[in-house]
Coordinates of C-alpha atoms and ligand atoms in Angstrom, one line a residue:
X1 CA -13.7 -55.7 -10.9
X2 CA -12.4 -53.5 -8.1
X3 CA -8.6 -53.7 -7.5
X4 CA -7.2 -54.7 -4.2
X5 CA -3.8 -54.7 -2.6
X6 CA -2.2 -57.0 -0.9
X7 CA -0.1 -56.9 2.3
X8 CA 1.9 -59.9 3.3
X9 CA 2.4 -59.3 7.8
X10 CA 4.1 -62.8 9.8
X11 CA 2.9 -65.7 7.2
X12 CA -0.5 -64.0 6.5
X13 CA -1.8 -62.8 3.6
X14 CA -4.4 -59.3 4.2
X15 CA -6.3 -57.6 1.2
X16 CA -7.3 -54.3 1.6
X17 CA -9.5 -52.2 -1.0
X18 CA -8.6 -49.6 -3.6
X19 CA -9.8 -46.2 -3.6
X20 CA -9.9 -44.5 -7.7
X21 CA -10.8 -40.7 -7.4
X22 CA -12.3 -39.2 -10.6
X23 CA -9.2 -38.0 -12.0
X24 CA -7.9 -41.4 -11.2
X25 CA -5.7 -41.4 -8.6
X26 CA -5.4 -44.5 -6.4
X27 CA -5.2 -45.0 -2.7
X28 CA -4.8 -48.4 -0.9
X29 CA -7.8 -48.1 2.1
X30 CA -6.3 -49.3 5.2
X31 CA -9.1 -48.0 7.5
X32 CA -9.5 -50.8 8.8
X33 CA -5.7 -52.1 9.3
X34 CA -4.7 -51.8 12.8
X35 CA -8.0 -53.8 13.5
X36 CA -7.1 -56.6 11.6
X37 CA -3.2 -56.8 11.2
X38 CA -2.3 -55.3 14.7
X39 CA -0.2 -52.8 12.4
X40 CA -0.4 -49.2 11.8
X41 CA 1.2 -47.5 8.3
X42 CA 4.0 -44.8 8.9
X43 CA 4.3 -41.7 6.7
X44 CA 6.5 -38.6 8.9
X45 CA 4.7 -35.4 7.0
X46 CA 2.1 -37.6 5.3
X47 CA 3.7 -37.5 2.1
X48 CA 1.9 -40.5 1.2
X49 CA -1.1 -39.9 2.8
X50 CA -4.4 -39.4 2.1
X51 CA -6.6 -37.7 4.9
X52 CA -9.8 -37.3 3.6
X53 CA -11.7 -37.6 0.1
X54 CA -12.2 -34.7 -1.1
X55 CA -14.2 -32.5 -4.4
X56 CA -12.8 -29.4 -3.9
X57 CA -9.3 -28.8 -5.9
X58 CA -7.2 -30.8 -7.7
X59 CA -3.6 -31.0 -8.2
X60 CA -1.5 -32.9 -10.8
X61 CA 2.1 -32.3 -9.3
X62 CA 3.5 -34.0 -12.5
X63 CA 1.9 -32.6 -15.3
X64 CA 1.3 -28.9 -13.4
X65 CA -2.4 -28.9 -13.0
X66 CA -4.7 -27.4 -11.0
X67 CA -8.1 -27.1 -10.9
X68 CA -11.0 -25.9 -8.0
X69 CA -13.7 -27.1 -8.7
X70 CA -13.0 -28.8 -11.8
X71 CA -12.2 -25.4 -13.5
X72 CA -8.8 -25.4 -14.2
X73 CA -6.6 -22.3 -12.8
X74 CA -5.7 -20.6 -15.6
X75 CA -9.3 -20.3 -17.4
X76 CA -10.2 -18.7 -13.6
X77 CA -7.5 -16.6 -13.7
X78 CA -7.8 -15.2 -17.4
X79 CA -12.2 -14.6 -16.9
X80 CA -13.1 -14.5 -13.2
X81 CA -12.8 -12.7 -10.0
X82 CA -11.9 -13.6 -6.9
X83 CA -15.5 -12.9 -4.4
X84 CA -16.8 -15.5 -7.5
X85 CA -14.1 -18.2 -6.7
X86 CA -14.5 -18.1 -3.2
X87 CA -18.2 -18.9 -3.8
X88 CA -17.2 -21.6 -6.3
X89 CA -14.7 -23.2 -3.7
X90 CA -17.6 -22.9 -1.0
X91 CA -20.5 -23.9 -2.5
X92 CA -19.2 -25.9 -5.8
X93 CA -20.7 -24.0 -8.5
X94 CA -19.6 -21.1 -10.5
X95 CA -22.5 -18.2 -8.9
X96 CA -25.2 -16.8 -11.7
X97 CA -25.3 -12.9 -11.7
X98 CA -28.0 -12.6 -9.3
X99 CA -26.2 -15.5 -6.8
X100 CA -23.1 -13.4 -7.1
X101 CA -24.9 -10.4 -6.8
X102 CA -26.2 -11.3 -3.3
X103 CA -23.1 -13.1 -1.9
X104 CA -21.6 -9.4 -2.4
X105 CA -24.0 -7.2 -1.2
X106 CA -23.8 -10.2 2.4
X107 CA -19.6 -8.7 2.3
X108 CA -20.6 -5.7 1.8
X109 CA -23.2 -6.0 4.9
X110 CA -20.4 -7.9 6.8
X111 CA -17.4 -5.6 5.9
X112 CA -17.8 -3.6 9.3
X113 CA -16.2 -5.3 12.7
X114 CA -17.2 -4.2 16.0
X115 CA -16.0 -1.1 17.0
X116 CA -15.0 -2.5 20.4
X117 CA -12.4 -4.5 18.0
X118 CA -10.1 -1.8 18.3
X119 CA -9.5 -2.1 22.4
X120 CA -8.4 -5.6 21.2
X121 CA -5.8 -3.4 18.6
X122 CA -4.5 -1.7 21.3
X123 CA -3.3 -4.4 23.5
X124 CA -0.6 -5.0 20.8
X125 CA 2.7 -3.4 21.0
X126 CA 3.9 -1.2 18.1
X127 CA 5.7 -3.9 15.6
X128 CA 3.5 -7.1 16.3
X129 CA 4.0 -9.5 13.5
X130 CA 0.8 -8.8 11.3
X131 CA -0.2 -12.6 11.2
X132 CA 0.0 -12.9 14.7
X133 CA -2.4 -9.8 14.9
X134 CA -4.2 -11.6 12.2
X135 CA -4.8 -14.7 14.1
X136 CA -6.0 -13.1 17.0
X137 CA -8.9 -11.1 15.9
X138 CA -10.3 -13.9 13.7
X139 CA -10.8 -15.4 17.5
X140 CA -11.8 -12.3 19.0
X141 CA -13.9 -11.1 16.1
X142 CA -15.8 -14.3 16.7
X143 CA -16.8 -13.5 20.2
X144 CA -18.8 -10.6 18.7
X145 CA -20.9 -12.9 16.7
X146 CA -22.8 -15.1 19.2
X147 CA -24.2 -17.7 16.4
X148 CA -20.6 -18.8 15.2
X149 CA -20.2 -20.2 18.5
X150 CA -23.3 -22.1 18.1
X151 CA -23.2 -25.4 16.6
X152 CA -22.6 -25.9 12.6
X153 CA -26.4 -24.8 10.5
X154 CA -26.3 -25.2 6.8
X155 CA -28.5 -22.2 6.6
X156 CA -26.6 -19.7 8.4
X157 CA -23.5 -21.6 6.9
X158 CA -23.2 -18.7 4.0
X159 CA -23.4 -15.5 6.0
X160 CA -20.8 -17.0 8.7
X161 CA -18.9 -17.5 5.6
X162 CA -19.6 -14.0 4.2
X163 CA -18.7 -12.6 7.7
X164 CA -15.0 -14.4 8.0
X165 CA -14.7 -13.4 3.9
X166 CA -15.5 -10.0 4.2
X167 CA -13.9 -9.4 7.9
X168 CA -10.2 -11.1 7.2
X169 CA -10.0 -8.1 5.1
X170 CA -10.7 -5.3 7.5
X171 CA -8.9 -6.9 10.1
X172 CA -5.6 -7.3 7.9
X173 CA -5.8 -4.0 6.9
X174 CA -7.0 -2.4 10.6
X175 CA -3.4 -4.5 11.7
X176 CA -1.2 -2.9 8.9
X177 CA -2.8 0.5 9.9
X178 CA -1.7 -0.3 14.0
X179 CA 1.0 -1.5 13.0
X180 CA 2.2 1.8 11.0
X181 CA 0.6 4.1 14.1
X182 CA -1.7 5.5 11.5
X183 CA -5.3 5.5 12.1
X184 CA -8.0 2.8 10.8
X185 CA -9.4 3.5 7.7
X186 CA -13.3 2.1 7.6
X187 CA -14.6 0.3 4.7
X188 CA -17.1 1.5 2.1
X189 CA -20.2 0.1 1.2
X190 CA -19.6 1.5 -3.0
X191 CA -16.0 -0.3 -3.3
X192 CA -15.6 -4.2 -4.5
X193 CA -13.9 -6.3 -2.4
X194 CA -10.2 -6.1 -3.8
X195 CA -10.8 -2.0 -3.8
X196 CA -11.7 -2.2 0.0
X197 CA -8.9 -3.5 1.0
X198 CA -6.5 -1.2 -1.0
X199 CA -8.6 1.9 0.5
X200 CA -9.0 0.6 4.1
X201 CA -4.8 0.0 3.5
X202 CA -4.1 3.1 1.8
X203 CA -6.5 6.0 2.0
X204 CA -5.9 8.8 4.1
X205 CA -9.0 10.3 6.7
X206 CA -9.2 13.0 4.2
X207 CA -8.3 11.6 0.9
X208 CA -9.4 8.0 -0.5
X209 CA -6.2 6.1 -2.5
X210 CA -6.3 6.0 -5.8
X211 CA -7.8 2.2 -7.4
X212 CA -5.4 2.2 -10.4
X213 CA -7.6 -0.5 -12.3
X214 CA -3.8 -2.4 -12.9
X215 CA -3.1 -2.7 -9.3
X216 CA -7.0 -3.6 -8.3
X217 CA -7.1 -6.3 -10.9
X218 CA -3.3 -7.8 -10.2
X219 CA -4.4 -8.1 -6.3
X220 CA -7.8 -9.8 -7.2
X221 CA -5.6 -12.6 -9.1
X222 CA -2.9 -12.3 -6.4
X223 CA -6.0 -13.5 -4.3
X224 CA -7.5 -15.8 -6.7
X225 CA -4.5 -18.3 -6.9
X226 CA -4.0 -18.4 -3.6
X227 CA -7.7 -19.3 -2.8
X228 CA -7.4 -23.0 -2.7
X229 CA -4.7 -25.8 -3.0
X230 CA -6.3 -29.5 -1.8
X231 CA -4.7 -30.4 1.6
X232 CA -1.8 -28.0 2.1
X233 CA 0.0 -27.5 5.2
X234 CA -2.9 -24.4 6.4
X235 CA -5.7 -26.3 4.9
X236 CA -5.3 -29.6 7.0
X237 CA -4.8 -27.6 9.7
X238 CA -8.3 -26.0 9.7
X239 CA -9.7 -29.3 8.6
X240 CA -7.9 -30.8 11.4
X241 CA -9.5 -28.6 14.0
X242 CA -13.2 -28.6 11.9
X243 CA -13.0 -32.2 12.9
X244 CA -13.1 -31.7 16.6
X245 CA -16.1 -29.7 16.0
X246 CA -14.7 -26.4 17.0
X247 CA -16.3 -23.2 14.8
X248 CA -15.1 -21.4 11.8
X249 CA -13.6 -18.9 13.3
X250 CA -11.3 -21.0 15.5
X251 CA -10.5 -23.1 12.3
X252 CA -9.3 -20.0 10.3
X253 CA -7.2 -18.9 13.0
X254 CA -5.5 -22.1 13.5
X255 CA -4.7 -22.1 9.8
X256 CA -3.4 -18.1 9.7
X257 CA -0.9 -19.5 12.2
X258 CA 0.4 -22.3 10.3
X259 CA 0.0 -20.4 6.9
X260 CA 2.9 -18.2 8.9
X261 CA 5.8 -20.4 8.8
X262 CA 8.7 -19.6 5.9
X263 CA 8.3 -22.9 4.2
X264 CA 4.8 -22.7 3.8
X265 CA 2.8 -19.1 3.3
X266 CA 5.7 -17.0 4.8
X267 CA 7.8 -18.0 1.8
X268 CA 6.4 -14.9 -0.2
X269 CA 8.1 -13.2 2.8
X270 CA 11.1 -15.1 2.5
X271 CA 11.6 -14.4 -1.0
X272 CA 11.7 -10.8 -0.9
X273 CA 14.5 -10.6 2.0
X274 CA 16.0 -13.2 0.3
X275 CA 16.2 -10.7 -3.3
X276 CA 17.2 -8.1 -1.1
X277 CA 19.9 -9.4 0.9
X278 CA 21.7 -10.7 -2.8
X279 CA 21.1 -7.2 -4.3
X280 CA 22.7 -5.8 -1.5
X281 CA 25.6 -8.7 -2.0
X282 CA 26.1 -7.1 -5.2
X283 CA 25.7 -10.5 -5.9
X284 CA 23.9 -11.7 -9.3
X285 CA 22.2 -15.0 -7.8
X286 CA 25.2 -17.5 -8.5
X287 CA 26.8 -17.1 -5.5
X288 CA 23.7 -17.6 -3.4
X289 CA 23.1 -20.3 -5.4
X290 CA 26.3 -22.1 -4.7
X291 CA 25.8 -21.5 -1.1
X292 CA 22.2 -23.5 -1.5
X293 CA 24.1 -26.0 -3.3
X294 CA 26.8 -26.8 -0.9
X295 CA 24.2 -26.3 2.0
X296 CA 25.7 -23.4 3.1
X297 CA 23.6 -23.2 6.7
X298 CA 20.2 -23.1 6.3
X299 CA 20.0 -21.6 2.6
X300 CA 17.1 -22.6 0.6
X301 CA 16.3 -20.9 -2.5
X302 CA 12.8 -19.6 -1.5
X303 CA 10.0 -19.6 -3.7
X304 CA 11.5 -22.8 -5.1
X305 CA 10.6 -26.5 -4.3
X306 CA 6.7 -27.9 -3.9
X307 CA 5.5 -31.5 -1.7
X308 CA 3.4 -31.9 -4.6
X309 CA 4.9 -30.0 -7.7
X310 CA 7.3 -31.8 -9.4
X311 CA 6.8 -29.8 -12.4
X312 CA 6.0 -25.8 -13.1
X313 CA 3.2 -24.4 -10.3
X314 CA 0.9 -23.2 -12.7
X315 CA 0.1 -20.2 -10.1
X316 CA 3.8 -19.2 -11.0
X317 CA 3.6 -19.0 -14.5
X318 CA 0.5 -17.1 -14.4
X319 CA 1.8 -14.4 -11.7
X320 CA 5.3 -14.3 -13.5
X321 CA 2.9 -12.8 -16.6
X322 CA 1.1 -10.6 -14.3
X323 CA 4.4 -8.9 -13.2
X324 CA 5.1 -8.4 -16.6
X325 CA 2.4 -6.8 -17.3
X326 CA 1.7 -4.5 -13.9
X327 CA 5.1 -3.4 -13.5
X328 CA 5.0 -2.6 -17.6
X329 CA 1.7 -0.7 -16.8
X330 CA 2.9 1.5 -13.8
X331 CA 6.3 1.9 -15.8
X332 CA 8.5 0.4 -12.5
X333 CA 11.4 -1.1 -13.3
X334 CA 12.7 -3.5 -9.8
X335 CA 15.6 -4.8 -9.7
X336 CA 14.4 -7.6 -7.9
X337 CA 12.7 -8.7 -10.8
X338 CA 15.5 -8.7 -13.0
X339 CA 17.3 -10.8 -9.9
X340 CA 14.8 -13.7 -9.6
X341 CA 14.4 -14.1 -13.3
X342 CA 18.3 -14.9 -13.5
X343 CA 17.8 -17.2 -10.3
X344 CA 15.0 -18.6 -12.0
X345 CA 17.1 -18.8 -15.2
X346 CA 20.1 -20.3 -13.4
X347 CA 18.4 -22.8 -11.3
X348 CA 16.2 -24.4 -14.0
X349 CA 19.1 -24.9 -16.0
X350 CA 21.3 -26.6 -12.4
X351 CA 21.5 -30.0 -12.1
X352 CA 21.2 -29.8 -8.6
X353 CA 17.5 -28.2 -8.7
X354 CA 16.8 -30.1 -12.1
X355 CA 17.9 -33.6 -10.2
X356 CA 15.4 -32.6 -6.6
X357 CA 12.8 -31.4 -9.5
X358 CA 12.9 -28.0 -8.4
X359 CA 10.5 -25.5 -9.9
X360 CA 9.6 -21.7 -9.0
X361 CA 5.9 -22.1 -6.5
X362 CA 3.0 -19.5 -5.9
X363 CA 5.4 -17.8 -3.8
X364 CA 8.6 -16.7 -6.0
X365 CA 7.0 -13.6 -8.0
X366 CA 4.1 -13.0 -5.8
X367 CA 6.2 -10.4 -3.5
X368 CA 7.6 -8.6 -7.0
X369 CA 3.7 -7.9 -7.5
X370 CA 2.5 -7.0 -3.6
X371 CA 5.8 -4.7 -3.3
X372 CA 5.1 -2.8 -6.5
X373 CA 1.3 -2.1 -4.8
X374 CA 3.6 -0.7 -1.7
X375 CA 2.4 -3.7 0.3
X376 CA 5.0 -4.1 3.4
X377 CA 6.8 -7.7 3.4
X378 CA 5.3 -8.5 6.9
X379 CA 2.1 -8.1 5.2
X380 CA 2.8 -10.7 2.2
X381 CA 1.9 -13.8 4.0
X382 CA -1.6 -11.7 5.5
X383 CA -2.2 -11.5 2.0
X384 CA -1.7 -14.9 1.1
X385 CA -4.4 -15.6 4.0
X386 CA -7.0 -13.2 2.8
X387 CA -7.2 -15.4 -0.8
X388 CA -6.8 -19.0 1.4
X389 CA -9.7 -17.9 3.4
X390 CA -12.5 -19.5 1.1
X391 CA -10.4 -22.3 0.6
X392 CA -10.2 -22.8 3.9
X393 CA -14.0 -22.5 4.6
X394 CA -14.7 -24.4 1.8
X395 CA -12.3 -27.5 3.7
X396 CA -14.2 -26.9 7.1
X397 CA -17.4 -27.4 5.3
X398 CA -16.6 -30.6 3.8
X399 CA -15.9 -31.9 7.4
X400 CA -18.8 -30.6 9.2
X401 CA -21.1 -31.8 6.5
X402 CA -19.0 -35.2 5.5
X403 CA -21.4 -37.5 7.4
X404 CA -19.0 -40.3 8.2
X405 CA -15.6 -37.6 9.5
X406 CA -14.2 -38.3 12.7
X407 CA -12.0 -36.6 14.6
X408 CA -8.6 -36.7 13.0
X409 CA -6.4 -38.6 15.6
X410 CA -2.9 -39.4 14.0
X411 CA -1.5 -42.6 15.7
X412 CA 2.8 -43.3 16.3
X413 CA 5.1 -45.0 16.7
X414 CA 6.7 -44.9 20.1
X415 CA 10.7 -44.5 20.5
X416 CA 10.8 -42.9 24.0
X417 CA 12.0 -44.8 27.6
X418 CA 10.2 -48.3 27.9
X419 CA 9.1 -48.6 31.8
X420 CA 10.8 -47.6 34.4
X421 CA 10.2 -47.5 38.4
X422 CA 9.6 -44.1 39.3
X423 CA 12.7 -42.7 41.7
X424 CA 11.9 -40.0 44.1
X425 CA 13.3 -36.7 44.4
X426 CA 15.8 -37.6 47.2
X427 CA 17.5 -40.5 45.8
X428 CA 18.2 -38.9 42.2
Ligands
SDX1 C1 3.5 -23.1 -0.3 O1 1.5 -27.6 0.1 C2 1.1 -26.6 -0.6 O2 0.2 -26.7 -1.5 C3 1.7 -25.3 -0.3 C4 1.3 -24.1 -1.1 C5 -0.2 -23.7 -1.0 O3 -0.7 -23.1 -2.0 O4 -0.7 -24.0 0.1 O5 1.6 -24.3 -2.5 C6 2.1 -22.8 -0.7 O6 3.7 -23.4 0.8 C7 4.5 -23.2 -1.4 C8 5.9 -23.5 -0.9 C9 6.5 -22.3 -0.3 N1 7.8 -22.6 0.5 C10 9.0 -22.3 -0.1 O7 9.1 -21.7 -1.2 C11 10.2 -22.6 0.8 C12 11.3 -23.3 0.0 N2 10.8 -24.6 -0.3 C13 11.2 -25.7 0.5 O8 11.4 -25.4 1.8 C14 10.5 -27.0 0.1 O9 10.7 -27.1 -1.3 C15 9.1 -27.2 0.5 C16 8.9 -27.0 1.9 C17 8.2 -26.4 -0.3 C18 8.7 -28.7 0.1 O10 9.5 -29.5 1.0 P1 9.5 -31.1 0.9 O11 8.5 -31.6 0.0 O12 9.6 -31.6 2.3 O13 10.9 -31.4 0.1 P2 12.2 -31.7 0.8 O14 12.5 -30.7 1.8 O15 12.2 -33.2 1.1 O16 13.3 -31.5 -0.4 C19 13.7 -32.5 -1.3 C20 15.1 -32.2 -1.7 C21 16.0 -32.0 -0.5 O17 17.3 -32.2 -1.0 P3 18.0 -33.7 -0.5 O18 18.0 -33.7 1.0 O19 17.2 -34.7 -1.2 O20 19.4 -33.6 -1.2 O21 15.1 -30.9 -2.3 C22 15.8 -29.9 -1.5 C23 15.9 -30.5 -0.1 O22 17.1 -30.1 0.5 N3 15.1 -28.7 -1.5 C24 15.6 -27.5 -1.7 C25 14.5 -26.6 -1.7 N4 13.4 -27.3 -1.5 C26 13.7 -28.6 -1.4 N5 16.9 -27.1 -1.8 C27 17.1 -25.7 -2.0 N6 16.1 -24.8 -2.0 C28 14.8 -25.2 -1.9 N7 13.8 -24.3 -1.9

């Protein structure tokens, strides 16, 4: 028999239905609550919230799970790549050789953007923030393509989602190029997806970069964990504009922008300048811990703390072992390394992290890795967008296609003035 919950509102007694998901997790339905109680629920930050049903990734925050797809991160992150995630994400199946082979040759087709891109380049002044670049010429880079402004068609779903793939990637890297006066490096048609965008970052007009396997293969997992994470911050974002109907394009754009904030994608940002500025402290970590601790301004520890994770991101662990292993490889010793493992150290052994269940996220190694490649810091959170982008497109999907979504409309609860006569400008 289904389960039901029961509200008790002025003397009367409401039932409202109980939603199981598959890995069991349990949401009272109160679609219909304002209708029938007068009442709406209140959740500031929709900790407690539900938005949407959804079969894309799952997160167990307690036990440190996560799985797209039903495939569960690490077995993804120990056999696959990242152009066959993003079709897993998007289309919900793991792609067979020849369904791989064609969603690569449709990045490779789509890897070029229009050459009257670059006027839009231009118009930035030397030192633009990469992400705002970033979300600017997703827009523009739409206008070039007349059928993404067309309404939402299964079959030319894959190649709009090819194009925004393949295309975050040149754009990111055209914006680091601007950015750095240096001149745009164009894409080619024999490298992989991860080995484009190192060459269209790092190659020189006369002389292509060097793909050290290591640094190719740390990148593609770099991208790979950050591909999808059920209804982040970013991700509801895009879903929230899907739901008014606007294109893909418009969606990812809105979800670079909130990707950028420092408690949310920009934390990979964050935690570099955050190494750095204890380094040059001289500091080992304690201090700057003590400082978090007695809430000294606005000191977090970066890279630490998770809405859903109250146990060990599993992304962390996995890129903590890749760091290990790259730097070993390419024979770097950081500093910063050595720093954030005694934070690390330190904190999980602090009450006051233990107590708030504070555990190092995605973002706390991730910059050790990007900054060995000699990826900037402005460009770690551009990053982090180029591996959410098929877990974005996967999200917008879902919408478009759910059959009974609506346009997401939070309500509130009202605190301002109650009425007042309006007084005109003379007698104020
Ligand atoms: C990402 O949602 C996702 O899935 C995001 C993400 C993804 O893949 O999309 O996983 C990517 O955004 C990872 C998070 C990256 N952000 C950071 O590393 C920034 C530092 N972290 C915090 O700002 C914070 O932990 C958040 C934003 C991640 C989570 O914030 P919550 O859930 O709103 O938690 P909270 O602010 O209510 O904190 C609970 C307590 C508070 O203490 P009390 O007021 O109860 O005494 O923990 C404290 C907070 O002050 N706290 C921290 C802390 N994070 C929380 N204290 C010090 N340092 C921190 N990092």
């Amino acid at each position: 028999m289904s389960q039901t919950a029961k509200l008790e509102l002025e003397g009367k007694t409401f039932e409202f239905p109980v939603i199981v998901g598959t890995e069991g997790e349990k949401g009272v339905d109160v679609r219909d609550l304002r209708a029938r109680t007068g009442y709406i629920t209140y959740d500031e930050a929709y900790g407690n919230t539900g938005s949407c049903q959804s079969r894309i990734t799952f997160i167990d925050g307690e036990q440190g799970i996560l799985r797209y797809r039903g495939y569960p991160i690490e077995e993804l992150a120990e056999g696959s790549t990242f152009v066959q995630i993003a079709y897993l994400l998007i289309f919900g199946k793991l792609p067979t050789e020849p369904e791989r082979q064609r969603f690569s040759d449709l990045l490779t087709d789509y890897q070029m953007i229009h050459e009257d891109m670059k006027f839009h380049f231009e118009g930035f002044p030397s030192g633009s923030h990469p992400m705002a670049m970033l979300s600017a010429m997703i827009n523009a880079a739409g206008c070039f393509i007349p059928e993404v402004m067309n309404r939402y068609e299964p079959a030319i779903f894959e190649r709009q989602a090819a194009r925004l793939i393949s295309q975050v990637r040149t754009l990111a890297a055209y914006a680091y190029r601007k950015s750095r006066g240096l001149p745009a490096i164009y894409p080619k048609r024999k490298y992989r997806y991860t080995q484009n965008f190192l060459h269209m970052m790092f190659s020189e007009p006369d002389e292509d970069y060097h793909l050290d396997p290591a640094v190719v293969d740390a990148l593609d997992l770099i991208f790979l964990l950050h591909a999808d994470h059920e209804q982040n911050c970013s991700t509801s974002t895009v879903r929230m504009v899907a739901s008014s109907r606007a294109n893909l394009f418009a969606s990812a754009a809105a979800g670079v922008c909130a990707l950028w904030g420092p408690l949310h994608g920009g934390a990979n940002q964050a935690v570099i300048e955050m190494l750095e500025e204890i380094q040059i402290q001289g500091d080992d970590g304690s201090r700057f811990l003590e400082r978090v601790k007695q809430r000294d301004g606005h000191a977090k520890l970066m890279g630490f703390g998770h809405r859903v994770y109250k146990n060990f991101d599993p992304r962390a662990r996995i890129i903590k072992k890749a760091c290990d292993v790259m730097l070993d490889k390419m024979g770097i010793h950081d500093p910063l390394l050595d720093i954030a493992k005694k934070l690390e150290e330190t904190a999980l052994n602090d009450p006051y992290f233990v107590e708030r269940k504070l555990y190092p996220n995605v973002d706390f190694y991730s910059g050790i890795i990007l900054k060995a490649i000699g990826i900037p810091s402005e460009m770690f959170t551009v990053i982090f967008a180029i591996g959410r982008m098929p877990g974005w497109i996967a999200n917008y999907k879902e919408v478009i296609e759910s059959s009974d979504s609506r346009i997401y409309r939070p309500r509130q609860i009202y605190q301002g003035e109650i009425q007042r006569p309006y007084v005109p400008i003379e007698e104020r």
